[in-house]
Amino acid sequence: MSIAAEARPVPTADWVTIEDLYRNPFPIYQKMRAEAPVHWVPAVNRYMVTSFEACHIIEQDQEIYSANETGSLMKRAMGHSMLRKDDPEHDVERKSYGGVLRPRAIKETWNAIFQENSDKYLAQLKAAGPGADFIWEYAAPYAAENLRRIIGFENATQEDLQRWSQTMIDGTGNYADDPEVWAKAEKSSAEVDAAIDEMLPRLRQHPNATLLSGLADMKIPLESIRANLKMTIGGGLNEPRDVLGVAVWALLSNPDQLAQVLAQPARFTDVFDEAIRWVAPIGMYPRQVTRDTVLEGMALPEGARLGVVLGAANRDPKQFEDPETFNINREKKPHLAFGGGIHYCAGAWVAKASVAAIALPQVFDQLPNLRLDPEHPAVDAGWVFRGMVKFPVLWDQK
Amino acid sequence: MAKISFHHGDGSTDVLEVEPGTSVMRAAVTNGVSGIVGECGGQAMCATCHVYVRQEYLDALPPVGDDEDEMLDCTVDERTDRSRLGCQVKVGDGLEAIEVDVPESQV
């Protein structure tokens, strides 16, 4: 008897649309998870995996669930980065990042720069005055400038990084094959290549603590350096921006929890953890099945393209009690927002330092009575990537 | 085969027989031992496979590496002289058995 014969057939979720997912994927995930851990979703042209258990199994097994997807849009938009490779190829490139994103370097070099950037963009937000947009006046430039400094793009601005990140991410998600989206992604990709080519010889002459400087002397093909840095631009900007936005929005929407945190600022770490569990900034990523297999009782054929839906796994009632609720006091349990296994987010410590330790406490300290604007409601959106797209805030001016 | 014993705070113990070369983290994760998370898959990146190695086995272990040392400063439960990352401790090759205490929290 074949293994597939023992398994349940995978149901088709033809009722799922991309528009609904973009607006609010969570009721859709609730319905899917209750029915089966895996669905075939025609609108997305993938199997979507929505249970915590199944997503966790995939992350721990790169032999059956390969990151090296055929026809990957990310490869087209950014080149073939380590995020779409398996070991041993992945491991060499992962190690090429060295200690730049790890806690020791953060303490020695990056924290001071994060603080400088937070001061700068908080001043910009204050200058814009109450009613200003928290994302576009603060969170986005803050995350972009932090990333620019860490990578070492002395020849670019934080605005360049924001544009590069968004246009290449749009390419990665260009399922509609819109030529205009590809044109913008290609233009950004070429600009990043040029910026890297200019910086590498400069940094060989004058090495520093940046990622580019570390890579300058590595025996890694230029093609890989370029692809990995594009992945890092995509993954290192929108995600800290989005977790920062969602965390502030969640606190402003839950005044009792906000009061608790303000009385005990050490709890901003819990705010961060709960915000990325509640709304994982990267909601879905792809994997491809290398041979016929059974995943949590569901038959999957060789070659099947999967969407590992972290946004759904993080709200699985089998893993989290009352999962739809933002609750910083919930029982501490592992979540999958940073991914898991060999592709565990390389920027996790940077995110924790810049968002939980620096930005969140400073924002609430310096913007008295920070609150939502009842006249102009905040808007959260997205499913592959999710965050605040519009977030006007009010505060009391001193 | 080598033997790994995981002692839990509630007094229970999980005992595993594993292939030589297996890390304490991998053994725990593949056999569903509670209290060991191992989020990053063993690259000394996440500090969620923290264990306290029992005194009598400490001398048999290789020294704490740079990355491991850095991560041990980031554990949720307090770092002690017995703290190691489970992903960096492999059984076999002179370490045929090991006993560890599992911390109360990893996340």
PDB file of N, CA, C and O in Angstrom, chain B residues 10-11 17-18 21 23 27 30-31 34 41 43 45 50 65 73 76 79 81 84 87 90 93 95 104:
ATOM      1  N   ASP B  10       9.358  18.995  37.090  1.00  0.00           N
ATOM      2  CA  ASP B  10       8.299  18.301  37.851  1.00  0.00           C
ATOM      3  C   ASP B  10       8.768  16.953  38.399  1.00  0.00           C
ATOM      4  O   ASP B  10       7.977  16.183  38.930  1.00  0.00           O
ATOM      5  N   GLY B  11      10.076  16.659  38.234  1.00  0.00           N
ATOM      6  CA  GLY B  11      10.612  15.408  38.774  1.00  0.00           C
ATOM      7  C   GLY B  11      10.650  14.268  37.771  1.00  0.00           C
ATOM      8  O   GLY B  11      11.269  13.233  38.015  1.00  0.00           O
ATOM      9  N   GLU B  17      17.696   6.849  23.695  1.00  0.00           N
ATOM     10  CA  GLU B  17      18.862   6.182  23.121  1.00  0.00           C
ATOM     11  C   GLU B  17      18.992   6.705  21.698  1.00  0.00           C
ATOM     12  O   GLU B  17      18.062   6.570  20.896  1.00  0.00           O
ATOM     13  N   VAL B  18      20.104   7.333  21.379  1.00  0.00           N
ATOM     14  CA  VAL B  18      20.240   7.957  20.055  1.00  0.00           C
ATOM     15  C   VAL B  18      21.547   7.544  19.390  1.00  0.00           C
ATOM     16  O   VAL B  18      22.478   7.064  20.049  1.00  0.00           O
ATOM     17  N   GLY B  21      26.742  11.083  17.580  1.00  0.00           N
ATOM     18  CA  GLY B  21      26.790  12.241  16.678  1.00  0.00           C
ATOM     19  C   GLY B  21      25.542  13.098  16.759  1.00  0.00           C
ATOM     20  O   GLY B  21      25.492  14.191  16.196  1.00  0.00           O
ATOM     21  N   SER B  23      22.914  15.645  18.380  1.00  0.00           N
ATOM     22  CA  SER B  23      22.989  16.695  19.407  1.00  0.00           C
ATOM     23  C   SER B  23      21.847  16.537  20.406  1.00  0.00           C
ATOM     24  O   SER B  23      20.807  15.944  20.090  1.00  0.00           O
ATOM     25  N   ALA B  27      17.985  15.484  19.410  1.00  0.00           N
ATOM     26  CA  ALA B  27      17.371  14.321  20.060  1.00  0.00           C
ATOM     27  C   ALA B  27      16.051  14.728  20.719  1.00  0.00           C
ATOM     28  O   ALA B  27      15.027  14.055  20.576  1.00  0.00           O
ATOM     29  N   THR B  30      13.306  15.828  17.894  1.00  0.00           N
ATOM     30  CA  THR B  30      12.730  14.742  17.082  1.00  0.00           C
ATOM     31  C   THR B  30      11.946  13.747  17.933  1.00  0.00           C
ATOM     32  O   THR B  30      11.126  13.012  17.411  1.00  0.00           O
ATOM     33  N   ASN B  31      12.193  13.727  19.242  1.00  0.00           N
ATOM     34  CA  ASN B  31      11.455  12.797  20.103  1.00  0.00           C
ATOM     35  C   ASN B  31      10.408  13.487  20.972  1.00  0.00           C
ATOM     36  O   ASN B  31       9.843  12.869  21.877  1.00  0.00           O
ATOM     37  N   SER B  34       9.611  17.736  25.990  1.00  0.00           N
ATOM     38  CA  SER B  34       9.097  19.086  26.238  1.00  0.00           C
ATOM     39  C   SER B  34      10.179  19.963  26.862  1.00  0.00           C
ATOM     40  O   SER B  34      11.107  19.470  27.493  1.00  0.00           O
ATOM     41  N   GLY B  41      17.199  25.486  14.519  1.00  0.00           N
ATOM     42  CA  GLY B  41      17.658  24.274  13.860  1.00  0.00           C
ATOM     43  C   GLY B  41      19.118  23.930  14.132  1.00  0.00           C
ATOM     44  O   GLY B  41      19.699  23.108  13.432  1.00  0.00           O
ATOM     45  N   GLN B  43      21.956  26.291  14.751  1.00  0.00           N
ATOM     46  CA  GLN B  43      23.075  27.150  14.341  1.00  0.00           C
ATOM     47  C   GLN B  43      23.480  28.156  15.413  1.00  0.00           C
ATOM     48  O   GLN B  43      24.071  29.181  15.089  1.00  0.00           O
ATOM     49  N   MET B  45      21.799  30.298  17.254  1.00  0.00           N
ATOM     50  CA  MET B  45      21.252  31.584  16.824  1.00  0.00           C
ATOM     51  C   MET B  45      20.067  32.012  17.694  1.00  0.00           C
ATOM     52  O   MET B  45      19.728  33.181  17.733  1.00  0.00           O
ATOM     53  N   HIS B  50      18.520  25.780  25.516  1.00  0.00           N
ATOM     54  CA  HIS B  50      19.340  25.906  26.725  1.00  0.00           C
ATOM     55  C   HIS B  50      19.125  24.699  27.647  1.00  0.00           C
ATOM     56  O   HIS B  50      17.992  24.317  27.899  1.00  0.00           O
ATOM     57  N   GLY B  65      31.865  27.509  22.588  1.00  0.00           N
ATOM     58  CA  GLY B  65      32.368  28.302  21.454  1.00  0.00           C
ATOM     59  C   GLY B  65      31.911  29.757  21.548  1.00  0.00           C
ATOM     60  O   GLY B  65      31.069  30.095  22.391  1.00  0.00           O
ATOM     61  N   ASP B  73      24.250  34.200  26.812  1.00  0.00           N
ATOM     62  CA  ASP B  73      23.917  35.456  27.494  1.00  0.00           C
ATOM     63  C   ASP B  73      22.491  35.913  27.177  1.00  0.00           C
ATOM     64  O   ASP B  73      22.021  36.900  27.717  1.00  0.00           O
ATOM     65  N   VAL B  76      16.487  32.715  28.386  1.00  0.00           N
ATOM     66  CA  VAL B  76      15.393  33.234  29.213  1.00  0.00           C
ATOM     67  C   VAL B  76      15.649  32.907  30.688  1.00  0.00           C
ATOM     68  O   VAL B  76      15.565  33.771  31.552  1.00  0.00           O
ATOM     69  N   ARG B  79      21.679  32.038  33.145  1.00  0.00           N
ATOM     70  CA  ARG B  79      22.874  31.277  32.766  1.00  0.00           C
ATOM     71  C   ARG B  79      23.670  30.919  34.021  1.00  0.00           C
ATOM     72  O   ARG B  79      23.886  31.768  34.880  1.00  0.00           O
ATOM     73  N   ASP B  81      27.107  28.096  35.490  1.00  0.00           N
ATOM     74  CA  ASP B  81      28.310  27.377  35.045  1.00  0.00           C
ATOM     75  C   ASP B  81      27.951  26.078  34.318  1.00  0.00           C
ATOM     76  O   ASP B  81      28.770  25.517  33.608  1.00  0.00           O
ATOM     77  N   ARG B  84      24.609  25.124  28.801  1.00  0.00           N
ATOM     78  CA  ARG B  84      25.089  24.884  27.437  1.00  0.00           C
ATOM     79  C   ARG B  84      23.900  24.993  26.488  1.00  0.00           C
ATOM     80  O   ARG B  84      22.745  24.917  26.904  1.00  0.00           O
ATOM     81  N   CYS B  87      22.157  22.335  21.120  1.00  0.00           N
ATOM     82  CA  CYS B  87      22.543  22.110  19.723  1.00  0.00           C
ATOM     83  C   CYS B  87      24.051  21.983  19.562  1.00  0.00           C
ATOM     84  O   CYS B  87      24.530  21.490  18.533  1.00  0.00           O
ATOM     85  N   LYS B  90      27.073  17.257  21.382  1.00  0.00           N
ATOM     86  CA  LYS B  90      26.770  16.015  20.660  1.00  0.00           C
ATOM     87  C   LYS B  90      27.246  14.825  21.478  1.00  0.00           C
ATOM     88  O   LYS B  90      28.327  14.868  22.073  1.00  0.00           O
ATOM     89  N   ASP B  93      31.542   9.448  20.774  1.00  0.00           N
ATOM     90  CA  ASP B  93      32.932   9.875  20.754  1.00  0.00           C
ATOM     91  C   ASP B  93      33.410  10.292  22.151  1.00  0.00           C
ATOM     92  O   ASP B  93      33.843  11.423  22.369  1.00  0.00           O
ATOM     93  N   LEU B  95      31.566  10.471  24.823  1.00  0.00           N
ATOM     94  CA  LEU B  95      30.443  10.925  25.664  1.00  0.00           C
ATOM     95  C   LEU B  95      29.264   9.980  25.385  1.00  0.00           C
ATOM     96  O   LEU B  95      28.374  10.288  24.599  1.00  0.00           O
ATOM     97  N   GLU B 104      13.106  25.907  33.094  1.00  0.00           N
ATOM     98  CA  GLU B 104      11.658  26.104  33.156  1.00  0.00           C
ATOM     99  C   GLU B 104      11.130  26.761  31.887  1.00  0.00           C
ATOM    100  O   GLU B 104      10.096  26.401  31.373  1.00  0.00           O
TER     101      GLU B 104
END
